Amino acid sequence: MVLNYHIEGGDFANAGTASSQIKKTLKQLSVPPVIIKRVVVALYEAEVNIVAHAYKGEIVVSIDPERIQMILDDEGPGIADISLAMQKGYSTASEEVRQMGFGAGMGLPNISENADSLNIQSKVGKGTKLEIIVKLS
Amino acid sequence: MTLKEIAGLTDAQILCGARKLNEAIDFCFASDLMSDVLTLKVSDVLLITGLVNIQSIRTAEMSDIPYILFVRNKEVTPDMIKLAEENDMLLMKSNYSMFKASGILFEAGLKGIF
């Protein structure tokens, strides 16, 4: 099963809509709640990152019996120093993002903690691509 | 402690999910930082927050948190209540500060997660 979502940068009112729909789908598929939580927390943080930092992005979630693969591909400023961005507490978020309860430099570490595998590719001035994998077995 | 007791102790107004008032919990987490809430490994907790916007409801949804107490009597919008109802949550709000609400509930026996 493959699910696709389009995300608009700056659309805070709808941030989390894709993650919410994935959560409902995983529940219908009877995925264990502990796994669902790991998937949606990682996905939600990544979705908020697109809304917070990028101009727009696409989310593709592939579900098979062994794993859930989430690819988040955005057009945006990119990340100049990925290892720095992975450090807890480091953030370039705007005041608007902080007012929404994010932007404390916990997003990427939270994603990493919930993922079995996290791969980040980024080009400054072009965008960022995340591949998040959570194993089902 | 039941949600009904929690509402009484914090003089809170129930905004939606009143049918859950007789449910009981042991743990509470208080934060305005949603990324911090998303680190919790447990659900079935009360979230006390002063962050009143749609992302506080979304964060609770992702974290399987069914009960939220908003402090400092901030305005909870109809779209927040609608999203909370869709996710079977109980929302309430109190005029107390986060410090005061947390202190009263801690003293009454509600436990912290960490």
mmCIF file of C-alpha atoms in Angstrom:
data_model
loop_
_atom_site.group_PDB
_atom_site.id
_atom_site.type_symbol
_atom_site.label_atom_id
_atom_site.label_comp_id
_atom_site.label_asym_id
_atom_site.label_seq_id
_atom_site.Cartn_x
_atom_site.Cartn_y
_atom_site.Cartn_z
ATOM 1 C CA MET A 1 0.000 0.000 0.000
ATOM 2 C CA VAL A 2 1.341 3.421 -1.008
ATOM 3 C CA LEU A 3 -0.126 6.700 0.258
ATOM 4 C CA ASN A 4 0.756 10.175 -1.070
ATOM 5 C CA TYR A 5 0.247 13.588 0.483
ATOM 6 C CA HIS A 6 1.078 17.129 -0.611
ATOM 7 C CA ILE A 7 2.220 19.554 2.096
ATOM 8 C CA GLU A 8 2.250 23.355 1.797
ATOM 9 C CA GLY A 9 4.908 25.330 3.625
ATOM 10 C CA GLY A 10 3.489 27.711 6.211
ATOM 11 C CA ASP A 11 0.104 25.968 6.380
ATOM 12 C CA PHE A 12 0.112 25.521 10.160
ATOM 13 C CA ALA A 13 -3.656 25.017 10.361
ATOM 14 C CA ASN A 14 -3.316 21.741 8.458
ATOM 15 C CA ALA A 15 0.054 20.574 9.805
ATOM 16 C CA GLY A 16 -0.451 17.000 10.956
ATOM 17 C CA THR A 17 -3.327 16.152 8.621
ATOM 18 C CA ALA A 18 -1.257 13.612 6.684
ATOM 19 C CA SER A 19 0.071 12.020 9.890
ATOM 20 C CA SER A 20 -3.474 11.806 11.235
ATOM 21 C CA GLN A 21 -4.669 9.991 8.109
ATOM 22 C CA ILE A 22 -1.728 7.570 8.269
ATOM 23 C CA LYS A 23 -2.563 6.860 11.905
ATOM 24 C CA LYS A 24 -6.155 5.970 10.978
ATOM 25 C CA THR A 25 -4.944 3.718 8.147
ATOM 26 C CA LEU A 26 -2.469 1.878 10.413
ATOM 27 C CA LYS A 27 -5.223 1.337 13.008
ATOM 28 C CA GLN A 28 -7.460 -0.157 10.311
ATOM 29 C CA LEU A 29 -4.585 -2.464 9.363
ATOM 30 C CA SER A 30 -4.360 -3.590 13.025
ATOM 31 C CA VAL A 31 -0.745 -2.482 13.389
ATOM 32 C CA PRO A 32 0.296 -2.715 17.093
ATOM 33 C CA PRO A 33 -0.321 0.602 18.947
ATOM 34 C CA VAL A 34 3.337 0.872 20.056
ATOM 35 C CA ILE A 35 4.466 0.760 16.409
ATOM 36 C CA ILE A 36 1.724 3.189 15.322
ATOM 37 C CA LYS A 37 2.896 5.703 17.910
ATOM 38 C CA ARG A 38 6.512 5.503 16.745
ATOM 39 C CA VAL A 39 5.444 5.949 13.110
ATOM 40 C CA VAL A 40 3.122 8.882 13.675
ATOM 41 C CA VAL A 41 5.395 10.743 16.113
ATOM 42 C CA ALA A 42 8.284 10.536 13.599
ATOM 43 C CA LEU A 43 6.014 11.421 10.686
ATOM 44 C CA TYR A 44 4.300 14.280 12.503
ATOM 45 C CA GLU A 45 7.629 15.881 13.484
ATOM 46 C CA ALA A 46 8.802 15.548 9.875
ATOM 47 C CA GLU A 47 5.523 16.936 8.518
ATOM 48 C CA VAL A 48 5.759 19.927 10.881
ATOM 49 C CA ASN A 49 9.336 20.453 9.680
ATOM 50 C CA ILE A 50 8.097 20.812 6.075
ATOM 51 C CA VAL A 51 5.382 23.270 7.133
ATOM 52 C CA ALA A 52 7.860 25.161 9.305
ATOM 53 C CA HIS A 53 10.865 25.334 6.991
ATOM 54 C CA ALA A 54 10.026 24.433 3.361
ATOM 55 C CA TYR A 55 7.982 25.975 0.536
ATOM 56 C CA LYS A 56 6.211 22.706 -0.210
ATOM 57 C CA GLY A 57 6.768 18.976 0.023
ATOM 58 C CA GLU A 58 5.524 15.505 -0.807
ATOM 59 C CA ILE A 59 5.059 12.606 1.601
ATOM 60 C CA VAL A 60 5.024 9.045 0.300
ATOM 61 C CA VAL A 61 4.279 6.289 2.804
ATOM 62 C CA SER A 62 4.755 2.673 1.720
ATOM 63 C CA ILE A 63 3.362 -0.043 3.962
ATOM 64 C CA ASP A 64 4.321 -3.674 3.505
ATOM 65 C CA PRO A 65 4.270 -6.629 5.924
ATOM 66 C CA GLU A 66 7.875 -6.051 7.062
ATOM 67 C CA ARG A 67 8.142 -2.275 7.380
ATOM 68 C CA ILE A 68 6.707 1.196 6.953
ATOM 69 C CA GLN A 69 8.809 3.468 4.776
ATOM 70 C CA MET A 70 8.158 7.229 4.860
ATOM 71 C CA ILE A 71 9.778 9.527 2.312
ATOM 72 C CA LEU A 72 9.413 13.270 2.856
ATOM 73 C CA ASP A 73 10.796 15.279 -0.045
ATOM 74 C CA ASP A 74 10.634 19.059 0.206
ATOM 75 C CA GLU A 75 11.571 22.109 -1.801
ATOM 76 C CA GLY A 76 13.092 24.561 0.635
ATOM 77 C CA PRO A 77 16.240 26.120 2.027
ATOM 78 C CA GLY A 78 17.867 22.766 2.821
ATOM 79 C CA ILE A 79 20.040 21.985 5.836
ATOM 80 C CA ALA A 80 23.587 23.347 5.747
ATOM 81 C CA ASP A 81 24.970 21.123 8.531
ATOM 82 C CA ILE A 82 22.968 17.934 9.115
ATOM 83 C CA SER A 83 25.011 16.797 12.134
ATOM 84 C CA LEU A 84 24.361 20.178 13.788
ATOM 85 C CA ALA A 85 20.628 19.915 12.978
ATOM 86 C CA MET A 86 20.587 16.481 14.641
ATOM 87 C CA GLN A 87 21.823 17.958 17.932
ATOM 88 C CA LYS A 88 19.140 18.420 20.566
ATOM 89 C CA GLY A 89 18.427 22.101 21.092
ATOM 90 C CA TYR A 90 19.680 23.349 17.725
ATOM 91 C CA SER A 91 16.964 25.105 15.727
ATOM 92 C CA THR A 92 16.535 27.705 13.001
ATOM 93 C CA ALA A 93 12.770 27.908 13.519
ATOM 94 C CA SER A 94 10.876 31.181 13.268
ATOM 95 C CA GLU A 95 8.929 32.797 16.092
ATOM 96 C CA GLU A 96 5.703 31.598 14.417
ATOM 97 C CA VAL A 97 6.906 27.978 14.612
ATOM 98 C CA ARG A 98 7.810 28.400 18.282
ATOM 99 C CA GLN A 99 4.350 29.793 18.997
ATOM 100 C CA MET A 100 2.930 26.552 17.608
ATOM 101 C CA GLY A 101 4.831 24.601 20.286
ATOM 102 C CA PHE A 102 7.749 23.491 18.118
ATOM 103 C CA GLY A 103 11.153 24.888 17.158
ATOM 104 C CA ALA A 104 13.064 23.764 20.239
ATOM 105 C CA GLY A 105 15.540 21.687 18.291
ATOM 106 C CA MET A 106 13.920 18.368 19.142
ATOM 107 C CA GLY A 107 12.330 17.429 15.818
ATOM 108 C CA LEU A 108 15.105 15.503 14.076
ATOM 109 C CA PRO A 109 16.299 13.835 17.335
ATOM 110 C CA ASN A 110 12.677 12.771 18.012
ATOM 111 C CA ILE A 111 12.399 11.337 14.499
ATOM 112 C CA SER A 112 15.678 9.461 14.905
ATOM 113 C CA GLU A 113 14.628 8.052 18.274
ATOM 114 C CA ASN A 114 11.400 6.601 16.874
ATOM 115 C CA ALA A 115 12.846 5.301 13.606
ATOM 116 C CA ASP A 116 14.677 2.037 12.966
ATOM 117 C CA SER A 117 16.488 3.904 10.209
ATOM 118 C CA LEU A 118 16.706 7.583 9.261
ATOM 119 C CA ASN A 119 18.442 8.848 6.140
ATOM 120 C CA ILE A 120 18.715 12.589 5.462
ATOM 121 C CA GLN A 121 19.848 14.109 2.175
ATOM 122 C CA SER A 122 19.868 17.865 1.765
ATOM 123 C CA LYS A 123 21.061 20.497 -0.688
ATOM 124 C CA VAL A 124 21.213 24.099 0.449
ATOM 125 C CA GLY A 125 18.844 26.206 -1.665
ATOM 126 C CA LYS A 126 17.115 23.124 -3.109
ATOM 127 C CA GLY A 127 15.520 21.074 -0.355
ATOM 128 C CA THR A 128 15.659 18.125 1.990
ATOM 129 C CA LYS A 129 14.718 14.483 1.607
ATOM 130 C CA LEU A 130 14.103 12.244 4.611
ATOM 131 C CA GLU A 131 13.693 8.493 4.488
ATOM 132 C CA ILE A 132 12.283 7.111 7.739
ATOM 133 C CA ILE A 133 11.826 3.384 8.228
ATOM 134 C CA VAL A 134 9.987 1.678 11.067
ATOM 135 C CA LYS A 135 10.068 -2.116 11.052
ATOM 136 C CA LEU A 136 6.843 -3.997 11.669
ATOM 137 C CA SER A 137 8.444 -7.242 12.762
ATOM 138 C CA MET B 1 -7.911 10.062 40.219
ATOM 139 C CA THR B 2 -10.944 10.593 38.019
ATOM 140 C CA LEU B 3 -11.169 13.371 35.471
ATOM 141 C CA LYS B 4 -14.193 14.614 37.370
ATOM 142 C CA GLU B 5 -12.032 15.044 40.491
ATOM 143 C CA ILE B 6 -9.339 16.780 38.419
ATOM 144 C CA ALA B 7 -11.907 19.215 36.991
ATOM 145 C CA GLY B 8 -13.213 19.921 40.494
ATOM 146 C CA LEU B 9 -9.774 20.503 42.009
ATOM 147 C CA THR B 10 -8.759 22.948 39.250
ATOM 148 C CA ASP B 11 -12.185 24.586 38.960
ATOM 149 C CA ALA B 12 -12.162 23.641 35.278
ATOM 150 C CA GLN B 13 -14.868 24.040 32.682
ATOM 151 C CA ILE B 14 -15.516 20.984 30.494
ATOM 152 C CA LEU B 15 -15.330 21.865 26.787
ATOM 153 C CA CYS B 16 -15.973 18.437 25.266
ATOM 154 C CA GLY B 17 -15.777 14.740 26.096
ATOM 155 C CA ALA B 18 -17.825 14.941 29.327
ATOM 156 C CA ARG B 19 -18.685 11.242 28.936
ATOM 157 C CA LYS B 20 -15.053 10.493 29.918
ATOM 158 C CA LEU B 21 -15.275 12.270 33.294
ATOM 159 C CA ASN B 22 -15.532 9.017 35.242
ATOM 160 C CA GLU B 23 -12.363 7.609 33.689
ATOM 161 C CA ALA B 24 -9.323 7.582 35.993
ATOM 162 C CA ILE B 25 -5.609 8.260 35.487
ATOM 163 C CA ASP B 26 -2.449 8.097 37.571
ATOM 164 C CA PHE B 27 -0.062 10.307 35.574
ATOM 165 C CA CYS B 28 0.166 13.870 34.315
ATOM 166 C CA PHE B 29 2.559 15.825 32.088
ATOM 167 C CA ALA B 30 2.688 19.630 31.900
ATOM 168 C CA SER B 31 4.359 21.406 28.990
ATOM 169 C CA ASP B 32 3.923 24.123 26.370
ATOM 170 C CA LEU B 33 6.496 22.434 24.139
ATOM 171 C CA MET B 34 4.842 19.924 21.839
ATOM 172 C CA SER B 35 8.093 18.203 20.836
ATOM 173 C CA ASP B 36 8.553 17.437 24.534
ATOM 174 C CA VAL B 37 5.062 15.923 24.700
ATOM 175 C CA LEU B 38 5.916 13.789 21.656
ATOM 176 C CA THR B 39 8.788 12.138 23.568
ATOM 177 C CA LEU B 40 6.384 10.474 26.050
ATOM 178 C CA LYS B 41 6.315 6.691 25.854
ATOM 179 C CA VAL B 42 3.126 6.390 27.863
ATOM 180 C CA SER B 43 -0.426 7.366 26.991
ATOM 181 C CA ASP B 44 -3.509 7.645 29.200
ATOM 182 C CA VAL B 45 -2.079 10.753 30.835
ATOM 183 C CA LEU B 46 -3.468 14.222 31.437
ATOM 184 C CA LEU B 47 -1.680 16.960 29.496
ATOM 185 C CA ILE B 48 -1.657 20.354 31.175
ATOM 186 C CA THR B 49 -0.688 23.079 28.715
ATOM 187 C CA GLY B 50 -0.929 26.798 28.133
ATOM 188 C CA LEU B 51 -0.427 26.273 24.410
ATOM 189 C CA VAL B 52 -3.891 26.758 22.992
ATOM 190 C CA ASN B 53 -3.920 26.081 19.265
ATOM 191 C CA ILE B 54 -4.745 23.286 16.847
ATOM 192 C CA GLN B 55 -1.267 21.746 17.212
ATOM 193 C CA SER B 56 -1.819 20.989 20.894
ATOM 194 C CA ILE B 57 -4.793 18.811 19.854
ATOM 195 C CA ARG B 58 -2.826 17.241 16.976
ATOM 196 C CA THR B 59 0.071 16.466 19.321
ATOM 197 C CA ALA B 60 -2.279 14.793 21.797
ATOM 198 C CA GLU B 61 -3.769 12.800 18.924
ATOM 199 C CA MET B 62 -0.333 11.556 17.808
ATOM 200 C CA SER B 63 0.667 10.778 21.413
ATOM 201 C CA ASP B 64 -2.593 8.948 22.274
ATOM 202 C CA ILE B 65 -3.268 11.469 25.049
ATOM 203 C CA PRO B 66 -7.029 11.533 25.699
ATOM 204 C CA TYR B 67 -7.272 14.357 28.266
ATOM 205 C CA ILE B 68 -6.095 17.998 28.077
ATOM 206 C CA LEU B 69 -6.383 20.744 30.668
ATOM 207 C CA PHE B 70 -5.768 24.216 29.223
ATOM 208 C CA VAL B 71 -4.636 26.743 31.816
ATOM 209 C CA ARG B 72 -4.926 30.534 32.193
ATOM 210 C CA ASN B 73 -8.436 30.541 30.723
ATOM 211 C CA LYS B 74 -7.318 30.951 27.121
ATOM 212 C CA GLU B 75 -9.772 30.831 24.221
ATOM 213 C CA VAL B 76 -10.278 27.329 22.818
ATOM 214 C CA THR B 77 -11.562 27.582 19.243
ATOM 215 C CA PRO B 78 -14.418 25.547 17.685
ATOM 216 C CA ASP B 79 -12.002 23.840 15.247
ATOM 217 C CA MET B 80 -9.927 22.626 18.222
ATOM 218 C CA ILE B 81 -13.020 21.216 19.906
ATOM 219 C CA LYS B 82 -14.146 19.584 16.639
ATOM 220 C CA LEU B 83 -10.758 17.860 16.198
ATOM 221 C CA ALA B 84 -10.761 16.759 19.845
ATOM 222 C CA GLU B 85 -14.256 15.276 19.490
ATOM 223 C CA GLU B 86 -13.203 13.400 16.342
ATOM 224 C CA ASN B 87 -10.421 11.826 18.421
ATOM 225 C CA ASP B 88 -12.568 11.062 21.470
ATOM 226 C CA MET B 89 -10.746 13.496 23.773
ATOM 227 C CA LEU B 90 -11.825 15.313 26.882
ATOM 228 C CA LEU B 91 -10.901 19.021 26.867
ATOM 229 C CA MET B 92 -11.242 21.316 29.847
ATOM 230 C CA LYS B 93 -9.946 24.736 30.793
ATOM 231 C CA SER B 94 -9.078 26.402 34.060
ATOM 232 C CA ASN B 95 -8.283 29.958 35.064
ATOM 233 C CA TYR B 96 -5.411 28.636 37.217
ATOM 234 C CA SER B 97 -1.781 28.948 36.098
ATOM 235 C CA MET B 98 0.135 25.848 35.020
ATOM 236 C CA PHE B 99 2.109 26.016 38.281
ATOM 237 C CA LYS B 100 -0.979 26.238 40.475
ATOM 238 C CA ALA B 101 -2.947 23.538 38.608
ATOM 239 C CA SER B 102 0.074 21.202 38.603
ATOM 240 C CA GLY B 103 0.749 21.810 42.302
ATOM 241 C CA ILE B 104 -2.826 21.120 43.356
ATOM 242 C CA LEU B 105 -3.020 17.915 41.304
ATOM 243 C CA PHE B 106 0.395 16.690 42.501
ATOM 244 C CA GLU B 107 -0.596 17.287 46.101
ATOM 245 C CA ALA B 108 -3.840 15.380 45.479
ATOM 246 C CA GLY B 109 -1.880 12.322 44.290
ATOM 247 C CA LEU B 110 -1.459 12.638 40.529
ATOM 248 C CA LYS B 111 2.063 11.487 39.604
ATOM 249 C CA GLY B 112 4.647 12.924 37.215
ATOM 250 C CA ILE B 113 5.975 10.724 34.405
ATOM 251 C CA PHE B 114 9.663 11.481 34.933
#
